[in-house]
Coordinates of C-alpha atoms in Angstrom, one line a residue:
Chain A
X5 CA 0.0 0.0 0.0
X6 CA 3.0 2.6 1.0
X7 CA 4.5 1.7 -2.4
X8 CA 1.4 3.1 -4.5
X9 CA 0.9 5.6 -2.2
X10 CA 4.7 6.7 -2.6
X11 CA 4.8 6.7 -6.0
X12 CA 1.1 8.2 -6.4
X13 CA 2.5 11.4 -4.4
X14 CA 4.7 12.2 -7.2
X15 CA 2.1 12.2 -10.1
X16 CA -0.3 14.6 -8.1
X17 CA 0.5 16.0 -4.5
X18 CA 4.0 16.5 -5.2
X19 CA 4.5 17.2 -8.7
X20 CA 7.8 18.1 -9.6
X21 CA 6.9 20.3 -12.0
X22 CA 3.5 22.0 -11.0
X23 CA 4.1 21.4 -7.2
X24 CA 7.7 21.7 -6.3
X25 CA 8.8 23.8 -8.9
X26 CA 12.1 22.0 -9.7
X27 CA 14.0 21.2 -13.1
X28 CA 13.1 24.0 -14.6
X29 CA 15.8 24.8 -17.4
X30 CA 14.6 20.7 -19.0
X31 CA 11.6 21.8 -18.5
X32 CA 11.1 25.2 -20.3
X33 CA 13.7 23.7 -22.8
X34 CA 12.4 20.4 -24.4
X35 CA 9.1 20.8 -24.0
X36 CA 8.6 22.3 -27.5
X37 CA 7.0 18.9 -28.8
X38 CA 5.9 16.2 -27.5
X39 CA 8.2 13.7 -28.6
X40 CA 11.0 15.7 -27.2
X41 CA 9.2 15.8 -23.8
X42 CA 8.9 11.9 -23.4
X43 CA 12.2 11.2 -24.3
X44 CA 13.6 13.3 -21.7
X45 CA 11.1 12.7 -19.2
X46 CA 12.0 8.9 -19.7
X47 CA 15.7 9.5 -19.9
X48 CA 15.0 11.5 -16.4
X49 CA 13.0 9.1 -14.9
X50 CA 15.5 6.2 -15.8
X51 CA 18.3 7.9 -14.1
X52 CA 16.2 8.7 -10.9
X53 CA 14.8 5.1 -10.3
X54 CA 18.6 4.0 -10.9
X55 CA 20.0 6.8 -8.4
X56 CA 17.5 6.4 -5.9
X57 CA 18.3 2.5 -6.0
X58 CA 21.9 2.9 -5.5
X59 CA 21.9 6.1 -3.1
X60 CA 19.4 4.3 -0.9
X61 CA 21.4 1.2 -0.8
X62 CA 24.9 3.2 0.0
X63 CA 23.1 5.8 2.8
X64 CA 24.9 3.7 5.8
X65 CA 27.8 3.8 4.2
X66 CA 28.5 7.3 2.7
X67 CA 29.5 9.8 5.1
X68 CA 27.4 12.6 5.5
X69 CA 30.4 15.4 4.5
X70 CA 31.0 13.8 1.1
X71 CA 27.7 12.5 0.3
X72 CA 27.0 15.5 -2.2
X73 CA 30.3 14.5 -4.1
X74 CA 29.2 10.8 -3.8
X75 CA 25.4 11.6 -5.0
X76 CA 27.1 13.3 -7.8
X77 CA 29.3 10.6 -9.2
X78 CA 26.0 8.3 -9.1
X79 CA 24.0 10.2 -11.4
X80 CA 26.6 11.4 -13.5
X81 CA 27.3 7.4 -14.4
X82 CA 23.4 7.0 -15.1
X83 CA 23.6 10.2 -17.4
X84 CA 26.5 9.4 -19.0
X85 CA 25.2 5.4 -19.6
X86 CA 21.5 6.6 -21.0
X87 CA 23.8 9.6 -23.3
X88 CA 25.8 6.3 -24.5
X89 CA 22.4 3.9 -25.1
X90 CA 20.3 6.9 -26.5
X91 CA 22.8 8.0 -29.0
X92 CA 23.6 4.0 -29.3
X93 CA 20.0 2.9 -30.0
X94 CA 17.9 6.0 -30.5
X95 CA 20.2 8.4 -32.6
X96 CA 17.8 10.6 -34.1
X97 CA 16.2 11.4 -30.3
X98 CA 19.7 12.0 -28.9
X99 CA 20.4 14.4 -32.1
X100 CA 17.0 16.6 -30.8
X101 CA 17.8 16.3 -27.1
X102 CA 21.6 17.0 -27.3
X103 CA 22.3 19.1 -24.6
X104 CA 19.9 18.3 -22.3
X105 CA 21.0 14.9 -21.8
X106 CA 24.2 16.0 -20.1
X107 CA 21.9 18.4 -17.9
X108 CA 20.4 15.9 -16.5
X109 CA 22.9 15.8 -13.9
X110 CA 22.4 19.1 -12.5
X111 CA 18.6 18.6 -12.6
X112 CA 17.4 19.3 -9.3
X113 CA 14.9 16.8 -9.2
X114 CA 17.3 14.1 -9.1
X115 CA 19.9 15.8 -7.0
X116 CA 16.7 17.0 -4.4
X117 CA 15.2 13.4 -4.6
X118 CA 18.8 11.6 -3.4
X119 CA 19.0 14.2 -1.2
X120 CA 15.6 14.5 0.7
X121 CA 14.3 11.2 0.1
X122 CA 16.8 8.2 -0.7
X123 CA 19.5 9.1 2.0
X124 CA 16.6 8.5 4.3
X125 CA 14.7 5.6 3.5
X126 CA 14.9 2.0 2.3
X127 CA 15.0 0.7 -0.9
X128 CA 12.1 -0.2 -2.2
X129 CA 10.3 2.9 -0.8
X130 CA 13.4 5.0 -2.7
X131 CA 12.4 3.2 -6.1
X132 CA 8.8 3.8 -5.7
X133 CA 9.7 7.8 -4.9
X134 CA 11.9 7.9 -8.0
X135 CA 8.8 6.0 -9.9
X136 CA 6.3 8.5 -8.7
X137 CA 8.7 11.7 -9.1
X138 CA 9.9 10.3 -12.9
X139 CA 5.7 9.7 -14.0
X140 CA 5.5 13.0 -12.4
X141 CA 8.4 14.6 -14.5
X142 CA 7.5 12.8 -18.1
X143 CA 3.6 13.7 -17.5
X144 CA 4.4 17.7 -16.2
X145 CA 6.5 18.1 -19.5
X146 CA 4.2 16.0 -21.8
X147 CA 1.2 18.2 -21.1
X148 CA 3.4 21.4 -21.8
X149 CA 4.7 20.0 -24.7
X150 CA 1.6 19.0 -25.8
X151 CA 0.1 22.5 -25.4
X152 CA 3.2 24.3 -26.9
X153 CA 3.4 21.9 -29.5
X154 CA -0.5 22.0 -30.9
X155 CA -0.3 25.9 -30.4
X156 CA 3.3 26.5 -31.8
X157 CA 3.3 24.1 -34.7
X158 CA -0.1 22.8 -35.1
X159 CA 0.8 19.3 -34.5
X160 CA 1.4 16.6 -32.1
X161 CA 4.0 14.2 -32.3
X162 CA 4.4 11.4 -30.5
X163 CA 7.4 9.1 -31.8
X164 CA 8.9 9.1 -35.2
X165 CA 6.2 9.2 -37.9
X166 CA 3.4 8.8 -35.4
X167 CA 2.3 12.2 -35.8
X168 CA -1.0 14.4 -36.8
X169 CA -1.5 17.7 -38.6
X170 CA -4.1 19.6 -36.9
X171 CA -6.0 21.2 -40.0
X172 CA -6.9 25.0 -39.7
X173 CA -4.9 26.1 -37.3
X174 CA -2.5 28.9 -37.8
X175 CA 0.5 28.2 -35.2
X176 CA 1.5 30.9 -33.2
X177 CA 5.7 30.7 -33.2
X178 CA 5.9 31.9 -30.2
X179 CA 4.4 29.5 -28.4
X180 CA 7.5 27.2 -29.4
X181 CA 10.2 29.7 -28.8
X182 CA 11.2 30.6 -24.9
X183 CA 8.9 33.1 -24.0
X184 CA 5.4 30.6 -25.2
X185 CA 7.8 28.2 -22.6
X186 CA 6.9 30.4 -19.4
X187 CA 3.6 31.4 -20.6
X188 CA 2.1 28.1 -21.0
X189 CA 3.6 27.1 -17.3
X190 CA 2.5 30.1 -15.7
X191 CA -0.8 28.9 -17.1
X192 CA -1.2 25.3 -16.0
X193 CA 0.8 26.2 -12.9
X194 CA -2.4 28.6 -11.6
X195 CA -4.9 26.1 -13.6
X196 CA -3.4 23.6 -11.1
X197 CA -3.8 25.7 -8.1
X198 CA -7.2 26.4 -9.5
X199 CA -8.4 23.0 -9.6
X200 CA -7.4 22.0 -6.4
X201 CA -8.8 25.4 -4.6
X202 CA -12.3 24.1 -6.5
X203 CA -12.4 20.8 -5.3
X204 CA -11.1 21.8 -1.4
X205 CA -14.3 24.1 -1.4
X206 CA -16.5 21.4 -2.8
X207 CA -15.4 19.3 0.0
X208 CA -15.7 22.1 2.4
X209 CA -12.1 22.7 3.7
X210 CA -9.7 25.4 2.4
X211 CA -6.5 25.2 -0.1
X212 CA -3.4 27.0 1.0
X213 CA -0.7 27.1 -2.0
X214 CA 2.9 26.2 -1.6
X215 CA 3.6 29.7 -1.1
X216 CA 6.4 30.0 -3.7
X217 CA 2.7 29.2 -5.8
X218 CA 0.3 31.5 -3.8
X219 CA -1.9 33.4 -6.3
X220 CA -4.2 33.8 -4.6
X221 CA -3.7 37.3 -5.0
X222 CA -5.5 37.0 -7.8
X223 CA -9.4 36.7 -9.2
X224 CA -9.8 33.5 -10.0
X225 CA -8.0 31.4 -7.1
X226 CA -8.9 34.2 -4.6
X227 CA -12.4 33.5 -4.3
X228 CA -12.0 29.8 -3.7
X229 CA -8.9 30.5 -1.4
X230 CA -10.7 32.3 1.3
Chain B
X14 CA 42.7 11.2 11.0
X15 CA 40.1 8.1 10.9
X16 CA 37.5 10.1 9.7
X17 CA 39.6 11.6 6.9
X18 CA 40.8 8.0 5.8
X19 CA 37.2 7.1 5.4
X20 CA 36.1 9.9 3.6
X21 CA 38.9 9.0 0.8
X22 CA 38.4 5.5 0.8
X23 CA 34.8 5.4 0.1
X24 CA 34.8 9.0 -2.6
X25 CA 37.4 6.7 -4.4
X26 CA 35.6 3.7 -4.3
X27 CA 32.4 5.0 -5.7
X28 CA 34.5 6.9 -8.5
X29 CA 36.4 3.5 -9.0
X30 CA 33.0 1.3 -9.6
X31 CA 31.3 4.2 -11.8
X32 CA 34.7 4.6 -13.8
X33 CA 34.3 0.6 -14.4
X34 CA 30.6 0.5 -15.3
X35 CA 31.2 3.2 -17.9
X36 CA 33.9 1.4 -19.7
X37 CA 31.8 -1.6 -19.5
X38 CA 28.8 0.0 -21.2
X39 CA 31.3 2.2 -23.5
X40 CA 32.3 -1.1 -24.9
X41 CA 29.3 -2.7 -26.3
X42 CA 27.6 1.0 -27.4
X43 CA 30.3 2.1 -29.0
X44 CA 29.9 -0.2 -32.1
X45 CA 26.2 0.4 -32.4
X46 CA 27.1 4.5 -32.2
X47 CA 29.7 4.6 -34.5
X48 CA 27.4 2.8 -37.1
X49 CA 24.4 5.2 -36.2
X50 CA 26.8 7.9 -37.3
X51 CA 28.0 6.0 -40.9
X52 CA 23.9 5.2 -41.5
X53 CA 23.2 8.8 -41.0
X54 CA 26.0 9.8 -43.7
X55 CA 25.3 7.2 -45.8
X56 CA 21.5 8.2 -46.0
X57 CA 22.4 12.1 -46.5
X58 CA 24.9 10.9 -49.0
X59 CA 22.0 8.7 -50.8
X60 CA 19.3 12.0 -50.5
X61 CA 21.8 14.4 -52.6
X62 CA 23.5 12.2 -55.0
X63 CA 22.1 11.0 -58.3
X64 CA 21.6 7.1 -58.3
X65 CA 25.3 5.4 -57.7
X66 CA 26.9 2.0 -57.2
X67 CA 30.1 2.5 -55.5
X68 CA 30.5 3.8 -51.5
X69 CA 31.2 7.2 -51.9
X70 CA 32.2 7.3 -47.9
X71 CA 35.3 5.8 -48.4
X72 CA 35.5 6.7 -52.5
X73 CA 36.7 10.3 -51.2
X74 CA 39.1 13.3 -52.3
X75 CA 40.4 16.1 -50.4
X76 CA 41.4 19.1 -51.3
X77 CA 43.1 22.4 -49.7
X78 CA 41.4 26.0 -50.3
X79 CA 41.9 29.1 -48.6
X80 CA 43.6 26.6 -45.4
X81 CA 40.3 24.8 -45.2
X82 CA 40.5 20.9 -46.0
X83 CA 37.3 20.0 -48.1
X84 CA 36.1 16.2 -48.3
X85 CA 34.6 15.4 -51.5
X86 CA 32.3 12.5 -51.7
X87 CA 32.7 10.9 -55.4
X88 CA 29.4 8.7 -56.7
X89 CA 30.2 6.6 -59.5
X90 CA 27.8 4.4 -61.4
X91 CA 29.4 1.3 -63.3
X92 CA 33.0 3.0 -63.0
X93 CA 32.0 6.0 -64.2
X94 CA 31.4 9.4 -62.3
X95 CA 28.3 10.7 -61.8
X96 CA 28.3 13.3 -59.2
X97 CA 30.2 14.2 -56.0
X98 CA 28.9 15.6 -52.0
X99 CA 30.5 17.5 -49.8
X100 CA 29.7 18.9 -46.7
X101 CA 29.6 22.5 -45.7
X102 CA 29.6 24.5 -42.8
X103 CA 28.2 28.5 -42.3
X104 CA 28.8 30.0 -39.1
X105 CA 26.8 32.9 -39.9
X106 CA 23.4 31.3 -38.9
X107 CA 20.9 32.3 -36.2
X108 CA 21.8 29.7 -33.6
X109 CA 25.4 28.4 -33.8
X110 CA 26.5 26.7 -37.2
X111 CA 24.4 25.2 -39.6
X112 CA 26.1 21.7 -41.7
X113 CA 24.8 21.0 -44.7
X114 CA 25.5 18.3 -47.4
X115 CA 25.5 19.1 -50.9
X116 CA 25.2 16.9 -54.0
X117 CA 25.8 17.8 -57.4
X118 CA 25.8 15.8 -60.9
X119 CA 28.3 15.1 -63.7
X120 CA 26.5 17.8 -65.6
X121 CA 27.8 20.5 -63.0
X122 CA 24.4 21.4 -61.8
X123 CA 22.8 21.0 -58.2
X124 CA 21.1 17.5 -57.1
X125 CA 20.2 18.4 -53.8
X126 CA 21.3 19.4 -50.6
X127 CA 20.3 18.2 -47.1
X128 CA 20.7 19.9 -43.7
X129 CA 22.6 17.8 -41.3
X130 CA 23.1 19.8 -38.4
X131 CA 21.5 23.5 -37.5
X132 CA 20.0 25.0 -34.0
X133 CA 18.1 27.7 -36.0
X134 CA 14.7 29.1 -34.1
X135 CA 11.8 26.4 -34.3
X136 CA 9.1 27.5 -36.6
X137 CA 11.1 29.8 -38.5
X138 CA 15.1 29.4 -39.0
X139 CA 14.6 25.8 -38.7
X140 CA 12.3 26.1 -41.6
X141 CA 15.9 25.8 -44.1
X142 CA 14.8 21.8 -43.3
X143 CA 11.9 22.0 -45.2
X144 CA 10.9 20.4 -48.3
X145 CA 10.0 23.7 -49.6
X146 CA 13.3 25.4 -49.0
X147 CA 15.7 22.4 -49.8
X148 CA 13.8 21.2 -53.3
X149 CA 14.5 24.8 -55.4
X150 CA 18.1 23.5 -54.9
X151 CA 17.9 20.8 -57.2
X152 CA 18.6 21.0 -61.1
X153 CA 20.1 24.5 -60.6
X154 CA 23.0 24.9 -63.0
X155 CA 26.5 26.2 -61.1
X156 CA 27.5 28.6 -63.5
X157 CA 23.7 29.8 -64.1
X158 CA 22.9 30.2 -60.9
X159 CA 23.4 33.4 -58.7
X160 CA 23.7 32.0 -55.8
X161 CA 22.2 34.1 -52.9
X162 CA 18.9 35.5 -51.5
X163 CA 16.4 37.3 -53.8
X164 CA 16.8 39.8 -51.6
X165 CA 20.5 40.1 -52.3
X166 CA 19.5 39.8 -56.2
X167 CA 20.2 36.4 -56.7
X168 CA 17.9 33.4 -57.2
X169 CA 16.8 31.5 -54.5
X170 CA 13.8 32.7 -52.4
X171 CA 14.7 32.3 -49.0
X172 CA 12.4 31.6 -45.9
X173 CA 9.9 33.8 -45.0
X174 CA 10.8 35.4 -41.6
X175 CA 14.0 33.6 -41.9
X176 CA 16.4 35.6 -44.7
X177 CA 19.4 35.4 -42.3
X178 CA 19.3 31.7 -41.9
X179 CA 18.7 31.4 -45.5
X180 CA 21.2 33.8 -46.4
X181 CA 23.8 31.5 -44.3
X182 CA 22.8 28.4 -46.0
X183 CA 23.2 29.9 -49.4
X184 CA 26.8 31.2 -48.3
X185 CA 27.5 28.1 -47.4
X186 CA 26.6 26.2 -50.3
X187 CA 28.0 28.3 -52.9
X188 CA 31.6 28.4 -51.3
X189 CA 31.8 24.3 -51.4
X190 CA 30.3 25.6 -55.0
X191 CA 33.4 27.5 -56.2
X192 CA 36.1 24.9 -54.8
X193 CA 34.4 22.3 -56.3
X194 CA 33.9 24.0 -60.0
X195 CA 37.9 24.9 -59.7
X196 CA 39.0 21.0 -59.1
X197 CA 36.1 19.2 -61.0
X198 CA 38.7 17.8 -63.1
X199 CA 40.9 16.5 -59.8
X200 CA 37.8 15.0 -58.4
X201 CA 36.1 13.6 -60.9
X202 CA 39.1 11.9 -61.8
X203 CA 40.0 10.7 -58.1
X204 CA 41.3 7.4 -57.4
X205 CA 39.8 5.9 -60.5

């Protein structure tokens, strides 16, 4: 039962995207289709299952003043081994990701995940964190990609050839370049705290924001957040 | 002094096992990469050269211009030539340098050319990939040709919203252009 509800807490509660707010330079950087967002959000997610697992294992045995350095090393080797078996077996993705793969090693999700969650607990509770927190990371950037993508190109690809046109719609470039990267966050961040203000009314309790997210300062939250 | 000794030991025992795995996965991907890489030539060499029979990856000649080493890529069909690639590189783009591949025929005009590497903007610069941009390439005769932007008075209509990229790619092309037509007679004639 913990197991689901670990990994579970990562999808919604404690998104790291639309909840804790971390990996942001991945995130406003791939997501300009959706292709691009599942391939790093897998690449991501296979490096934090294999981190966790091995961080998790070592916590007894790495001592606290060099377990930055250690945690370090550990994902580094996972980056460096999915760079080698992306560019290996999936050469065109690795072409499109290029940078980013090597990034992944200063993503703070990864580096906040060993840090707060595997140095502290066992094993199997660490790979259903790094489970959770990767499904988190690949949906977040999917649905931003997905938005940027059908407004910024007018399509939606998912892998390779599987791909559709969407007819009559006039894509709006921006929505693909860096600024259309904050605006549709900034959207579906405050749709998130939207939805979850509604639903805390409906069940009669109130919704406090983290409050590096608190808008309630606005309209639309504002009325729910009181 | 105990504490110190442990730090060490254990910093250089993680290093040491990461350091292994990597050459352990280094060796079996690095067979599969490097054939990634010769499939993706091979298949830019096959878009922008006329029909051939021989490997024009390895069937190559180089030549010196301007302190710049140029590869040229010689297609032959049944021994004799039918067009060469090279690949060229403009700095001058939007977002770092753009690498193209270009094909041309016996007849000295343009087969087609192929973008292998750019970082232009998405939606616009990146638009020099397209179909559209690529195809008014091929069939255009070297010497007839005025090879820039019709903006700069030459022929080829560049992107729309994109005239710098376009302008680079043009650059580009026609500079492999000129060695190329100065040493047709050297490459056409290479190791045959």
């Amino acid at each position: 039962m913990t197991f689901y509800k670990e990994m579970l807490k990562g999808i919604w509660k404690e998104n790291p995207i639309f909840r804790l707010v971390l990996g942001m330079c991945p995130t406003l950087a791939v997501t300009t289709s959706v292709e691009n967002s599942l391939g790093m959000g897998l690449a991501a997610t296979f490096v934090l299952v294999c981190s966790n697992i091995v961080i998790s294992s070592l916590r007894n045995l790495i001592p606290a003043k060099v377990r930055i350095p250690c945690f370090i090393v550990v994902i580094a080797t996972f980056v460096t081994i999915v760079d080698l078996l992306m560019n290996a077996f999936a050469h065109e993705l690795h072409k499109s990701l290029g940078l980013f793969i090597p990034l992944i090693v200063v993503n703070c999700i990864i580096l906040g995940r060993a840090e707060a969650y595997a140095s502290k607990h066992p094993v199997v509770r660490s790979i259903a964190d790094g489970i959770g927190m990767g499904i988190g990371f690949t949906l977040g950037l999917m649905v931003l990609g997905t938005c940027r993508e059908i407004l910024g190109a007018g399509t939606i690809t998912v892998w390779g050839n599987l791909k559709w046109t969407i007819a009559g719609l006039e894509p709006m470039v921006l929505m693909i370049l860096a600024p259309g990267g904050f605006i549709a966050l900034g959207v579906l961040l405050g749709l998130m705290n939207h939805i979850q203000a509604v639903s805390a009314h409906r069940r009669g309790q109130t919704f406090t924001p983290p409050a590096h997210l608190d808008c309630r300062h606005c309209v639309m939250c504002g009325k729910w957040g009181e | 002094m105990k504490d110190t000794l442990r730090l060490i030991v254990v910093l250089t025992l993680i290093c040491l096992l990461a350091g292994l795995m990597l050459a352990w996965v280094n060796k079996f991907t690095a067979e599969p990469i490097k054939q990634a890489e010769l499939a993706e030539k091979m298949n830019a060499l096959r878009e922008v050269l006329p029909e051939y029979d021989n490997a024009p990856n390895s069937d190559t000649c180089v030549i010196e211009s301007d302190g710049k080493e140029w590869i040229f890529y010689v297609a032959r069909k049944g021994g004799s030539f039918v067009g060469a690639a090279f690949e060229t590189v403009s700095s001058e783009g939007y977002g770092g340098d753009i690498t193209i591949m270009v094909g041309v025929t016996a007849d000295e005009s343009l087969c087609a050319i192929d973008v292998l590497k750019a970082k232009e903007t998405p939606g616009l610069g990146a638009k020099i990939d397209a179909p559209e941009f690529k195809e008014q390439f091929s069939g255009k005769g070297i010497e007839a040709t005025t090879w820039a932007v019709t903006k700069d008075q030459g022929d080829i209509h560049a992107v729309t919203a994109a005239t710098i990229s376009s302008r680079a790619v043009v650059t580009a092309v026609s500079q492999g252009l000129d060695v190329l037509k100065k040493n047709l007679d050297t490459i056409s004639k290479a190791g045959s």
